[in-house]
Coordinates of C-alpha atoms in Angstrom, one line a residue:
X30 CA 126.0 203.0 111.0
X31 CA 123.7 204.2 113.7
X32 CA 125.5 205.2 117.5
X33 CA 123.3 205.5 120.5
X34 CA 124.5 207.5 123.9
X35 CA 125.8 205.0 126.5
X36 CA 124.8 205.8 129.6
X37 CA 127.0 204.5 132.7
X38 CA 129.7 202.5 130.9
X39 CA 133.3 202.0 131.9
X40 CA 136.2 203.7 130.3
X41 CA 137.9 200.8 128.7
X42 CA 141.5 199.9 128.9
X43 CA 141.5 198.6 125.3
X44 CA 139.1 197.4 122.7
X45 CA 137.8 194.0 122.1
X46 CA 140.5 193.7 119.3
X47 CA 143.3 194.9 120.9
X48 CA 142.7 192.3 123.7
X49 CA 145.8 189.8 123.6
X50 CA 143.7 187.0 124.6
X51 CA 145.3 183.8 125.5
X52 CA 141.5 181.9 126.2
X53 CA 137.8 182.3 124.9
X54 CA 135.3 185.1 125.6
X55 CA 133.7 182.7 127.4
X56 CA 135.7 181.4 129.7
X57 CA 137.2 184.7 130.1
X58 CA 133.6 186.3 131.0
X59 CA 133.1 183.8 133.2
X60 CA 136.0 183.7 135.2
X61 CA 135.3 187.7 135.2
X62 CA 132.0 187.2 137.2
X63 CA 133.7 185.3 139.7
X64 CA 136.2 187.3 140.2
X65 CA 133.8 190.3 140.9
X66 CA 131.1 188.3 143.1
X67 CA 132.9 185.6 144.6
X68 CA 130.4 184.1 146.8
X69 CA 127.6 184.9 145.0
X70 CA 126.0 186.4 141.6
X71 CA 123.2 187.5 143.8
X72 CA 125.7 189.8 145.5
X73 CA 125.4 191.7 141.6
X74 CA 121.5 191.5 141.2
X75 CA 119.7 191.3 144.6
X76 CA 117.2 189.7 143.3
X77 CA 117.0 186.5 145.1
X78 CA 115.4 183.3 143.2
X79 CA 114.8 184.9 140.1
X80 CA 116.1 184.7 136.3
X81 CA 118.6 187.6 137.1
X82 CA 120.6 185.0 138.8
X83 CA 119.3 182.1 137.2
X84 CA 119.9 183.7 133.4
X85 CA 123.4 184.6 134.0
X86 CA 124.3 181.6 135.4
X87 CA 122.4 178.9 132.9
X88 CA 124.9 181.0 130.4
X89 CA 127.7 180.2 132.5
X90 CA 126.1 176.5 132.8
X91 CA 126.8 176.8 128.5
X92 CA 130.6 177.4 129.3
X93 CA 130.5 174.4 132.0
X94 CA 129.5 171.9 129.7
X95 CA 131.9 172.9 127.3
X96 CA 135.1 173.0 129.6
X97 CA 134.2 171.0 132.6
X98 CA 135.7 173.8 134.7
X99 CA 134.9 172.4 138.4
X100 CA 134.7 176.6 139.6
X101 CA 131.8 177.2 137.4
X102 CA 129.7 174.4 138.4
X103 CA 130.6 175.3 142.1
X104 CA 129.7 179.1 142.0
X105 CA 126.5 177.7 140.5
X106 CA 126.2 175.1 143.2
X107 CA 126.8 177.9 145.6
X108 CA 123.8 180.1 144.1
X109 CA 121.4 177.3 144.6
X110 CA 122.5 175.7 148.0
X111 CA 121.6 179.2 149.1
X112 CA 117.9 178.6 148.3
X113 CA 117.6 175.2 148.2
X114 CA 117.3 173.1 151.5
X115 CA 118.8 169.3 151.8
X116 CA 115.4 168.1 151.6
X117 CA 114.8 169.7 148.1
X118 CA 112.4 172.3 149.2
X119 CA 112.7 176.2 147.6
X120 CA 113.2 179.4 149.5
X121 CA 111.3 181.6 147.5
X122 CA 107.6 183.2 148.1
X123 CA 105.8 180.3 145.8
X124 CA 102.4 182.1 146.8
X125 CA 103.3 184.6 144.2
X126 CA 103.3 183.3 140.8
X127 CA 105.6 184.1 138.4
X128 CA 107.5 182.7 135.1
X129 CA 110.6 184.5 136.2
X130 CA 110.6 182.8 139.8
X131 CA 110.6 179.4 137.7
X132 CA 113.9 180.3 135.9
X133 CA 116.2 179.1 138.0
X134 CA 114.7 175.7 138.4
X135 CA 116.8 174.7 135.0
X136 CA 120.2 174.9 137.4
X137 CA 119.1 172.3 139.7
X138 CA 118.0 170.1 136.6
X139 CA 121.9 170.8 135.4
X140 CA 123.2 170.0 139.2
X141 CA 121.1 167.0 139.7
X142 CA 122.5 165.7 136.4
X143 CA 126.1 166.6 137.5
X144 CA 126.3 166.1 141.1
X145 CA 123.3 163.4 141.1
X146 CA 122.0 164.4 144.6
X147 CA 118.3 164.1 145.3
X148 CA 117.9 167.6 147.0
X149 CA 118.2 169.0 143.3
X150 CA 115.7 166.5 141.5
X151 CA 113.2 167.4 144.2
X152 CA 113.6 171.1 144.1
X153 CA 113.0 170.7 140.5
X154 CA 109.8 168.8 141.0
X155 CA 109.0 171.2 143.3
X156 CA 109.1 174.0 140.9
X157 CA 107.4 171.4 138.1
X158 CA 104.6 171.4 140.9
X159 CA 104.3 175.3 141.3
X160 CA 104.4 175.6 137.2
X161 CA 101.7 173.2 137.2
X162 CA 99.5 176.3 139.1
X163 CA 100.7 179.3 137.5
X164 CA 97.6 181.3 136.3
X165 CA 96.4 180.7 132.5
X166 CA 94.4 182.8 130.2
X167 CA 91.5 181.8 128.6
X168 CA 93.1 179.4 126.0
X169 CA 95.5 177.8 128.2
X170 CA 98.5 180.3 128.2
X171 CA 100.7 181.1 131.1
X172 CA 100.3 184.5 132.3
X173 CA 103.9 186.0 132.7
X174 CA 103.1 186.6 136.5
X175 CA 100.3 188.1 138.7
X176 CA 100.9 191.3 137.9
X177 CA 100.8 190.6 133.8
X178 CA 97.2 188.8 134.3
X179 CA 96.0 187.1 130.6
X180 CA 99.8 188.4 129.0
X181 CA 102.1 186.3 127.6
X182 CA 105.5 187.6 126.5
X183 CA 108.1 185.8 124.1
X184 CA 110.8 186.6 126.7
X185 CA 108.4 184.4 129.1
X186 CA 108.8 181.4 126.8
X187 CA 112.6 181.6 127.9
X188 CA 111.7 181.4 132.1
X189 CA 109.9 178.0 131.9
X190 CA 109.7 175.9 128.9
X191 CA 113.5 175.3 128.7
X192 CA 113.5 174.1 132.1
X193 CA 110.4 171.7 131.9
X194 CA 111.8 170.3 128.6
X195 CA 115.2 169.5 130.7
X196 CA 113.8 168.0 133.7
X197 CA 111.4 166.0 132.0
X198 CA 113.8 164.3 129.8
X199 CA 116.3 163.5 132.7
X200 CA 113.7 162.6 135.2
X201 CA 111.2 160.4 133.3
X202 CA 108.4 163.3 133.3
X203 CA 108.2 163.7 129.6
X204 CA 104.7 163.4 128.8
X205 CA 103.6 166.6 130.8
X206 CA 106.7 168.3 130.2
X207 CA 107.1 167.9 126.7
X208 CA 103.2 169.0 126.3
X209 CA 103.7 171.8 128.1
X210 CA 106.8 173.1 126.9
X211 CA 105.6 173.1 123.4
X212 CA 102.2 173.9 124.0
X213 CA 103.0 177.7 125.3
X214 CA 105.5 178.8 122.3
X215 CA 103.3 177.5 119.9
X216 CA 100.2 179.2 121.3
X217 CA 101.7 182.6 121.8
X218 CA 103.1 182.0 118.4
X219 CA 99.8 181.7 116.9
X220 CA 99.1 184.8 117.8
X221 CA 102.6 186.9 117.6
X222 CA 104.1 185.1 114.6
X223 CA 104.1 187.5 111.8
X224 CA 104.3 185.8 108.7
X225 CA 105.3 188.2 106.2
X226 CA 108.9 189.1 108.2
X227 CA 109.1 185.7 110.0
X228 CA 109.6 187.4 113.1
X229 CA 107.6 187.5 116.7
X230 CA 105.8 190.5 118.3
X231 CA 106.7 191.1 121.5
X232 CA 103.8 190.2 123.4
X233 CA 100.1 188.9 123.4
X234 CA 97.2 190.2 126.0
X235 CA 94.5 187.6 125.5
X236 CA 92.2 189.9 127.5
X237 CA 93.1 193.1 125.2
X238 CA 93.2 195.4 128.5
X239 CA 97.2 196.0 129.1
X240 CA 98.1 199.4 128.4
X241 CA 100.6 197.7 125.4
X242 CA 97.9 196.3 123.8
X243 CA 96.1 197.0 120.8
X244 CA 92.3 196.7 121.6
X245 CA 91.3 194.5 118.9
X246 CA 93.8 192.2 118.5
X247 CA 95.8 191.9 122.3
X248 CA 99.4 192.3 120.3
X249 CA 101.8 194.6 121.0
X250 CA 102.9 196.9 119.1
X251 CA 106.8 196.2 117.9
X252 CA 109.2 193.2 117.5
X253 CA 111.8 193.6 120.1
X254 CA 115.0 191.8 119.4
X255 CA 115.9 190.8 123.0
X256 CA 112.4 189.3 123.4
X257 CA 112.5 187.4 120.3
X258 CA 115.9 186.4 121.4
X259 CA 114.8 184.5 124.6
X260 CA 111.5 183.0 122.4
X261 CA 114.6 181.8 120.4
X262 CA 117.1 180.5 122.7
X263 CA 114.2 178.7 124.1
X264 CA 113.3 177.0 121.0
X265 CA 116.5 175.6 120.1
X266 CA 116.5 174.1 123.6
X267 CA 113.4 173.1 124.3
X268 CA 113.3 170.4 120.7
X269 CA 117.2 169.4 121.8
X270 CA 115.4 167.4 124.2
X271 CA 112.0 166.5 122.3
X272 CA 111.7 163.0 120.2
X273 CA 111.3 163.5 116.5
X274 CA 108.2 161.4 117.2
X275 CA 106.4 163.6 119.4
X276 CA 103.0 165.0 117.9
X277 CA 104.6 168.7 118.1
X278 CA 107.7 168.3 116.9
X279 CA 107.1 168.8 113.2
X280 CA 105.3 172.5 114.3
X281 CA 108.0 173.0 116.6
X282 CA 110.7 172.6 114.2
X283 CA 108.9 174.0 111.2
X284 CA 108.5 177.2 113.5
X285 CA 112.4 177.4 114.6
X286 CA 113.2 177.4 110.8
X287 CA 110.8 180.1 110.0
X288 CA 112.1 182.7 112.3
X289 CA 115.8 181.5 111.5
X290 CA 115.0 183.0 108.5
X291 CA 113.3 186.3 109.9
X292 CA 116.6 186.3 111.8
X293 CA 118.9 186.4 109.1
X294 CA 117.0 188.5 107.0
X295 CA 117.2 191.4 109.6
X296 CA 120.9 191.3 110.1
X297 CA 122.2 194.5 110.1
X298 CA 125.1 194.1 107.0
X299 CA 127.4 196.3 108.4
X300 CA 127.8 195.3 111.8
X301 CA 126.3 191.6 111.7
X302 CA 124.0 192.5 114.7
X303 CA 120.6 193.2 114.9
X304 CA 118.4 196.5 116.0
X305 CA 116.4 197.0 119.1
X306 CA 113.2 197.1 117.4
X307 CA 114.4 193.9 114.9
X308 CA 112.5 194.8 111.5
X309 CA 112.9 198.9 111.7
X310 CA 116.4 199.3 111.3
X311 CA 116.1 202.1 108.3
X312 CA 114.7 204.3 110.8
X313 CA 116.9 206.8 112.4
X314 CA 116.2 206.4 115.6
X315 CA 116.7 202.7 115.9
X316 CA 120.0 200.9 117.2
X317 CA 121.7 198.1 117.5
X318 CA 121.1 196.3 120.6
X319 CA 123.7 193.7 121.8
X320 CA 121.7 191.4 124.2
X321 CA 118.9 190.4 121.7
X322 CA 122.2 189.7 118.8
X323 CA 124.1 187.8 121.3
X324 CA 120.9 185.6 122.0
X325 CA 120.1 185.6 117.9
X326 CA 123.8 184.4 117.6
X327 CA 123.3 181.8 119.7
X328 CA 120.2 180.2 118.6
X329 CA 121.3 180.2 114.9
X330 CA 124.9 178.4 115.9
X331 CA 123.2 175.5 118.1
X332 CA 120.3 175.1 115.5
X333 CA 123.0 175.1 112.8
X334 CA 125.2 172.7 115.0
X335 CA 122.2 170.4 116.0
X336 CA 120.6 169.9 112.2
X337 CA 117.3 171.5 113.2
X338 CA 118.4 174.5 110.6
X339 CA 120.5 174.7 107.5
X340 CA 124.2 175.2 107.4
X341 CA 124.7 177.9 105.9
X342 CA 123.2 179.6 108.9
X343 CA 126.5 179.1 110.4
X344 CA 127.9 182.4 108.2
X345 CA 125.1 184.5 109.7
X346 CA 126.2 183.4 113.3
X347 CA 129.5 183.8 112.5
X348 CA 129.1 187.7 111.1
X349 CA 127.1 188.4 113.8
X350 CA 130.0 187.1 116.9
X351 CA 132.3 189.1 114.7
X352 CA 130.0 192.4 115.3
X353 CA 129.1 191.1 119.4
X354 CA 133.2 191.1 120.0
X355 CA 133.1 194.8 119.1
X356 CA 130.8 195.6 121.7
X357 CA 133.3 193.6 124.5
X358 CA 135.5 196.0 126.2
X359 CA 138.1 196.0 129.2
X360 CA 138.1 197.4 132.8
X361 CA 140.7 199.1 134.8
X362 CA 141.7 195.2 135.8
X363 CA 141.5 193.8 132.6
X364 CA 138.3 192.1 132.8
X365 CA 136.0 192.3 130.2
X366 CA 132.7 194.1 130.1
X367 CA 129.8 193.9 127.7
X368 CA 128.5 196.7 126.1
X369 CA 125.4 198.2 124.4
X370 CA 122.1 196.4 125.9
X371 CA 119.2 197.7 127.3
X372 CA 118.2 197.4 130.8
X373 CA 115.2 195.4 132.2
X374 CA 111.8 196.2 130.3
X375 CA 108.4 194.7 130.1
X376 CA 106.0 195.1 126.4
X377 CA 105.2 199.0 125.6
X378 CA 102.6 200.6 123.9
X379 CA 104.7 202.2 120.8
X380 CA 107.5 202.5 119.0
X381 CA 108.8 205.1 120.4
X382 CA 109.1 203.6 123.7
X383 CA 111.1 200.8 122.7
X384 CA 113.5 203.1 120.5
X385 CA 113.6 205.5 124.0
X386 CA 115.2 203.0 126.0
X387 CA 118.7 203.8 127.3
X388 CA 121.8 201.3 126.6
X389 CA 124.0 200.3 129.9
X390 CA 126.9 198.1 130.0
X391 CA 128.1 195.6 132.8
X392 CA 129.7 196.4 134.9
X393 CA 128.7 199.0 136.3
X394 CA 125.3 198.0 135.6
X395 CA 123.6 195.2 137.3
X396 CA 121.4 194.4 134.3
X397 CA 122.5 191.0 133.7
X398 CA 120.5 190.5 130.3
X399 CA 124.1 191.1 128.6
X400 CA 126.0 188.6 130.9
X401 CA 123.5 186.2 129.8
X402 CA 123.6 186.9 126.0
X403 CA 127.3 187.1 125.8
X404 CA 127.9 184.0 127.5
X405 CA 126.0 181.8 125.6
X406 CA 126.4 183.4 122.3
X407 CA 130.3 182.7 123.6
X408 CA 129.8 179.3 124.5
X409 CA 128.2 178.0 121.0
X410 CA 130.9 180.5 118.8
X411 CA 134.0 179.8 120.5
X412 CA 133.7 176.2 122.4
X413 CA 131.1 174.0 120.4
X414 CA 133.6 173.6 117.3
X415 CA 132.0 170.0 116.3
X416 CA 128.5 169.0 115.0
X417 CA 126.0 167.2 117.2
X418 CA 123.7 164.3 116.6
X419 CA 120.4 163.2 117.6
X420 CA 120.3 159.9 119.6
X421 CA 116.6 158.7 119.5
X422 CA 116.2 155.8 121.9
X423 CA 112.7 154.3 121.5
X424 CA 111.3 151.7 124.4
X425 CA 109.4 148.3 123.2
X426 CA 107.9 147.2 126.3
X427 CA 108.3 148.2 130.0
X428 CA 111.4 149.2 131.0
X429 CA 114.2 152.2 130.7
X430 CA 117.6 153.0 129.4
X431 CA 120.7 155.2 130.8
X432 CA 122.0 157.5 129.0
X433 CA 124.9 158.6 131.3
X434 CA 125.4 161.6 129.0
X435 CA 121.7 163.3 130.0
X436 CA 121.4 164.2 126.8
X437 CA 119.7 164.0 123.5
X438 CA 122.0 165.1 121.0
X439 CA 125.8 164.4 121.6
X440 CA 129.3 165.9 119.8
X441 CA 130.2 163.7 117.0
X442 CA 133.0 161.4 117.8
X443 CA 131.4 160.9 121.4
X444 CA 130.7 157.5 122.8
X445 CA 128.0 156.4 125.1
X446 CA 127.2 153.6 126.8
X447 CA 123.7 153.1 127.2
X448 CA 122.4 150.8 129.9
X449 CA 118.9 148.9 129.9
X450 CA 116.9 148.5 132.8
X451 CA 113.4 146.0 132.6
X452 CA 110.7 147.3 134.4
X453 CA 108.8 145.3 136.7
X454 CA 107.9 141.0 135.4
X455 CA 110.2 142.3 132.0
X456 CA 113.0 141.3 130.8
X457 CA 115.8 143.0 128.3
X458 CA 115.4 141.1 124.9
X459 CA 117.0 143.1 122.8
X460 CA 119.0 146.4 121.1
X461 CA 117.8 147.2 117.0
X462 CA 118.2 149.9 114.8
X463 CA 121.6 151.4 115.0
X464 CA 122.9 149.1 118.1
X465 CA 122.3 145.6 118.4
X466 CA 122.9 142.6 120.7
X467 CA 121.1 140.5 123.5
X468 CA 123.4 142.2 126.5
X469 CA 122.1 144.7 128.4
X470 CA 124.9 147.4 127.6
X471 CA 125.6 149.1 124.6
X472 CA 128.3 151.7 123.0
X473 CA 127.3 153.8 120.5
X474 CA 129.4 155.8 118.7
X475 CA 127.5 159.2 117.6
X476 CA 129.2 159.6 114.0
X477 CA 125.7 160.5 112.7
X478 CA 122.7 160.6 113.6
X479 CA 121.3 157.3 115.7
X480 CA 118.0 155.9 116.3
X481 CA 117.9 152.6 118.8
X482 CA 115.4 150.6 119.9
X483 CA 115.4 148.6 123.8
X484 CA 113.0 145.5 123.7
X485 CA 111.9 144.8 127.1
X486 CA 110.0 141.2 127.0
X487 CA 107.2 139.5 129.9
X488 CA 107.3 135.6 130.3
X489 CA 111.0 133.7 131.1
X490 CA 114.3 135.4 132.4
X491 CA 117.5 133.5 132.6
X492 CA 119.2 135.0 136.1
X493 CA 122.7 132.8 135.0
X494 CA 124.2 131.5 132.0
X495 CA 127.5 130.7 133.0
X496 CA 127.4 127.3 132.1
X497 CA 130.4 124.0 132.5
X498 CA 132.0 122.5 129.5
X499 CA 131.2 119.1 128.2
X500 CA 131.5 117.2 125.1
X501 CA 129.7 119.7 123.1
X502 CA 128.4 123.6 123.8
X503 CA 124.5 124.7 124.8
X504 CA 123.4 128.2 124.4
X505 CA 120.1 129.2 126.2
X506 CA 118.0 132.3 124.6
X507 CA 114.8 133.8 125.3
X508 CA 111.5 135.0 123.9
X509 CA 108.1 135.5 125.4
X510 CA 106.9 132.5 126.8
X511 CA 109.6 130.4 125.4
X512 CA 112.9 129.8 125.4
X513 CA 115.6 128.1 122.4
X514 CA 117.8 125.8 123.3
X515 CA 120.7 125.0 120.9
X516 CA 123.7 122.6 121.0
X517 CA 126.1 120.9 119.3
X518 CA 127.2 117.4 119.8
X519 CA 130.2 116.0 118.4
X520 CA 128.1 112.2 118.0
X521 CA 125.3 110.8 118.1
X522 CA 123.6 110.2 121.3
X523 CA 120.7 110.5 123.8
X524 CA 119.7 113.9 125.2
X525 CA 117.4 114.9 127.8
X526 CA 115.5 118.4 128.7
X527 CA 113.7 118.7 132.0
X528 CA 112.4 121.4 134.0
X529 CA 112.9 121.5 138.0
X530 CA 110.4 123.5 140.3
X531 CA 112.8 125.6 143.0
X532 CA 112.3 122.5 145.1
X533 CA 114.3 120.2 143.0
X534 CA 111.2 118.3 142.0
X535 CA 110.4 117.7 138.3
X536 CA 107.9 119.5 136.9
X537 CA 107.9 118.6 132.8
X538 CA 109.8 116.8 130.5
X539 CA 110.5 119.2 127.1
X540 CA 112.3 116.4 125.6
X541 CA 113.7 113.0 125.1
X542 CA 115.3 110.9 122.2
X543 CA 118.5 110.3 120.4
X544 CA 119.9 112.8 118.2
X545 CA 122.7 112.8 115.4
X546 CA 126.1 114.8 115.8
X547 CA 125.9 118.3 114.4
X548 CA 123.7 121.7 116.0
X549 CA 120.6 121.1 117.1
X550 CA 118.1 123.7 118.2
X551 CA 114.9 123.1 120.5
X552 CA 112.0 125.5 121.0
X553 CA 110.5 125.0 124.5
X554 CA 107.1 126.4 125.6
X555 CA 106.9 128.2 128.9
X556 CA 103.8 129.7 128.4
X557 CA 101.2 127.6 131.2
X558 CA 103.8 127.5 134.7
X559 CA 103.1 129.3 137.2
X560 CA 105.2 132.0 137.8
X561 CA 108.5 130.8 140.0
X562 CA 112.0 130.4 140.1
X563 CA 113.1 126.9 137.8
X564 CA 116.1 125.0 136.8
X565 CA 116.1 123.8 133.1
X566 CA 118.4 120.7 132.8
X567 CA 119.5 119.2 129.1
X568 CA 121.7 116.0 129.5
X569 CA 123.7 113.7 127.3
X570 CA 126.5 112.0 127.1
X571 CA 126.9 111.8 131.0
X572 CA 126.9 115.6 131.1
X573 CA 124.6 118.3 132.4
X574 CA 124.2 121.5 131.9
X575 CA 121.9 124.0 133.5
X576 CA 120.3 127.4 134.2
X577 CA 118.4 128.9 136.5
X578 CA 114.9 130.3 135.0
X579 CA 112.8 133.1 136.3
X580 CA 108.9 133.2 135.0
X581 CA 107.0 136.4 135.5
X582 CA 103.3 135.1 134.5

């Protein structure tokens, strides 16, 4: 095996394996960042609104989901208050554009999901607004930020999509969102994707003038693990929140399974990690690079874990966590640092650039590419120990449902309630497919994978059913522009059906005669009143019963 000088790290107390651990890696990581930059992460970086917080922090996010531990979402809370006004608006130099300024924007999706304040949704939309006019090359492609005109780098994929994908499933914006988010990967990988290895160059130039790039072709020059790693990440995010129906999920998918594959197939077999430059480790001047593994790790475990890729994936992430705990180390206070990453880097013009780049560990480095990796690599190994299932909810009609969970796929065993809400002159009809039932609640158990439909109807709504006893029972139901009646009498007798305008004066007469003891079911017409509020009465036997009726058009 390969060793590479590491520059700046601290003497450790004890190896990863000697560590008498009594938590996770996760947890203990994150609690380890608190601990060392207690009021802020900035107080590590410096670098304001921008992915070195918000990277570190959407790992710590990972951790938060898993444990609910109320400190984590505060220190995260605590980040973005400090940029983020009470009327939603972003402290940050907007007039500069820049996928790495956008970053962040994924933490107020997660607060405004947790805390359900309105400052976060709107500072979201406010960075969904900047997105929307971030500089594009010539066939629609992001450029990574002013300074990067035309370029468009896998580790770019991992500053924006992931976030849009997010927000526009939890705030009703998934037509533009989800177009966008998979529009980007799958054009730069059209262009990096190589499809002998399976594996992404780093970057694309579309105007073939970056120093990086090759003069014919705009591609740089090397696959570089931690770059491939975000493109990765991203992925496996970005279609946990995209409906199997959606034109690009199939190429989306298809494209995550591919480079799951290029993944595994570079996996060093010795150390279950992965090189710096991914597909050269038989040179000698490779190494292993800890950052891009950690981020490999993770995208294989949650892929595994969501369906989207095979299980026997699950061995290759497990191999490689066993390698990334070897490169976890203590401090003089017992908190754990992560080894063996390289510092902050952009696309380079040749091998021996990537291969030249030194390896730092945190602390003492304020790199936080490893705090990121680590974290979530941590989070899928160690605290997502169940599968998770897709729930596909499909709308018929105009309306919405709640899903309180704010997500797409859930851990089996978990049970949501969904709620449905009609949109404006609809009504709930109906749940079908893998729920069912008229009311307009619903728990589904996620024991597999579930696809439910909501029906949301125009025409008649009953407002109140609750209905007195006589001799006999009447059940009101609805369809568009009619409703069933149907009722049991226990003998023969004379029934009545009339329908009352809000005045009490009668409008129409659905019925009249004598009927036999037994059920009974009427179909009545509503389709020709004008819209209003109505009573429909059915009598017999000295009895009434009632219900107040609601007709949209």
């Amino acid at each position: 095996m390969k060793t590479r000088l590491l520059i700046g790290a601290v003497i450790s107390l004890a190896a990863s394996f000697t560590h008498a651990q009594t938590t996770k890696w996760a947890v203990d990581f994150a609690n380890a960042i608190i601990t060392r930059w207690p009021s802020t992460i900035n107080d590590m970086t410096g670098k304001g609104w921008e992915y070195s917080n918000g990277s570190i922090l959407y790992g710590m996010e990972k951790v938060y989901e898993q444990t609910k531990n109320a400190d984590y979402l505060n220190y995260i809370k605590k980040y973005v208050d400090a940029y983020v006004d009470a009327n939603g608006n972003v402290n940050y130099d907007s007039t500069v554009h820049s996928l790495d300024k956008i970053q962040p924007g994924a933490l107020c999706v997660f607060l405004y999901k947790e805390t359900g304040l309105q400052k976060y949704k709107t500072a979201a939309a406010n960075l969904r607004a900047a997105l929307a006019k971030q500089p594009k090359n010539a066939e629609g492609g992001f450029w990574h930020k002013d300074s990067y005109p035309n370029q468009m780098l896998t580790d770019g994929i991992f500053m924006a999509e992931p976030f849009l994908s997010k927000y526009g499933f939890l705030c009703n914006d998934m037509e533009f969102c989800d177009s966008t988010a998979t529009f980007q990967p799958l054009l730069l990988a059209s262009h990096v994707y190589i499809s002998e290895s399976k594996l992404l160059l780093h970057a694309w130039d579309q105007s073939k003038k970056a120093a990086w790039a090759d003069p014919t072709t705009g591609l740089s020059p090397c696959v570089w693990s931690r770059g491939m790693g975000w493109f990765s990440a991203a992925m496996v995010d970005i279609i946990t929140y995209l409906p199997k129906d959606h034109p690009r999920y199939n190429d989306m998918a298809t494209l995550l399974a591919n480079f799951a594959e290029g993944i595994k197939n570079t996996q060093d077999p010795a150390t279950g990690l992965w090189y710096q430059v991914t597909d050269k480790g038989s040179q000698s001047d490779d190494f292993i690079e800890s950052s891009g593994s950690g981020l490999f790790i993770y995208t294989l475990k949650k892929a595994a874990d969501c369906g989207l890729i095979d299980k026997s994936y699950l061995a290759v992430a497990q191999k490689g966590w066993t390698g990334l705990k070897t490169k976890i180390t203590l401090d003089g206070q017992g908190l754990p640092v992560i080894n063996g990453y390289v510092g902050a880097m952009s696309a380079l013009a040749s091998y021996a650039l990537y291969v030249g780049q030194t390896l730092v560990a945190c602390p003492p480095s304020v790199h936080p590419h490893g705090y990121c990796a680590i974290l979530m690599a941590a989070s899928a190994m160690e605290l997502q120990t169940v599968p998770k299932y897709r729930l596909s909810i499909t709308i018929v009609g105009q309306g919405s449902v709640n899903n309180p969970s704010g997500e797409m796929f859930l851990d089996s065993g978990t049970t949501v309630s969904l709620t449905a809400t009609p949109g404006s002159n609809y009504h709930f009809s109906q749940w079908t497919g893998d729920a069912s039932g008229t009311a307009a609640t619903a728990a589904v158990t996620m024991n597999s994978e579930k696809n439910i439909a909501a029906t949301f109807s125009q025409g008649a709504s009953i407002k109140n059913t609750s209905l007195p006893k006589g001799d006999g029972s009447v059940h009101f139901s609805l369809a568009r522009h009619a409703m069933t009646i149907t009722f049991t009498l226990r003998s023969a007798q004379k029934v009545v059906v009339e329908i009352f305008n809000s005045d009490g004066r009668k409008v129409g007469d659905f019925t009249r005669g004598i009927f036999a003891s037994g059920n009974h079911s009427l179909d009545l017409k509503t389709q020709g009143f004008a819209a209003g509020l109505y009573f429909i009465k059915i009598k017999y036997d000295r009895m009434m019963h009632s219900a107040p009726l609601t007709i949209f058009e």
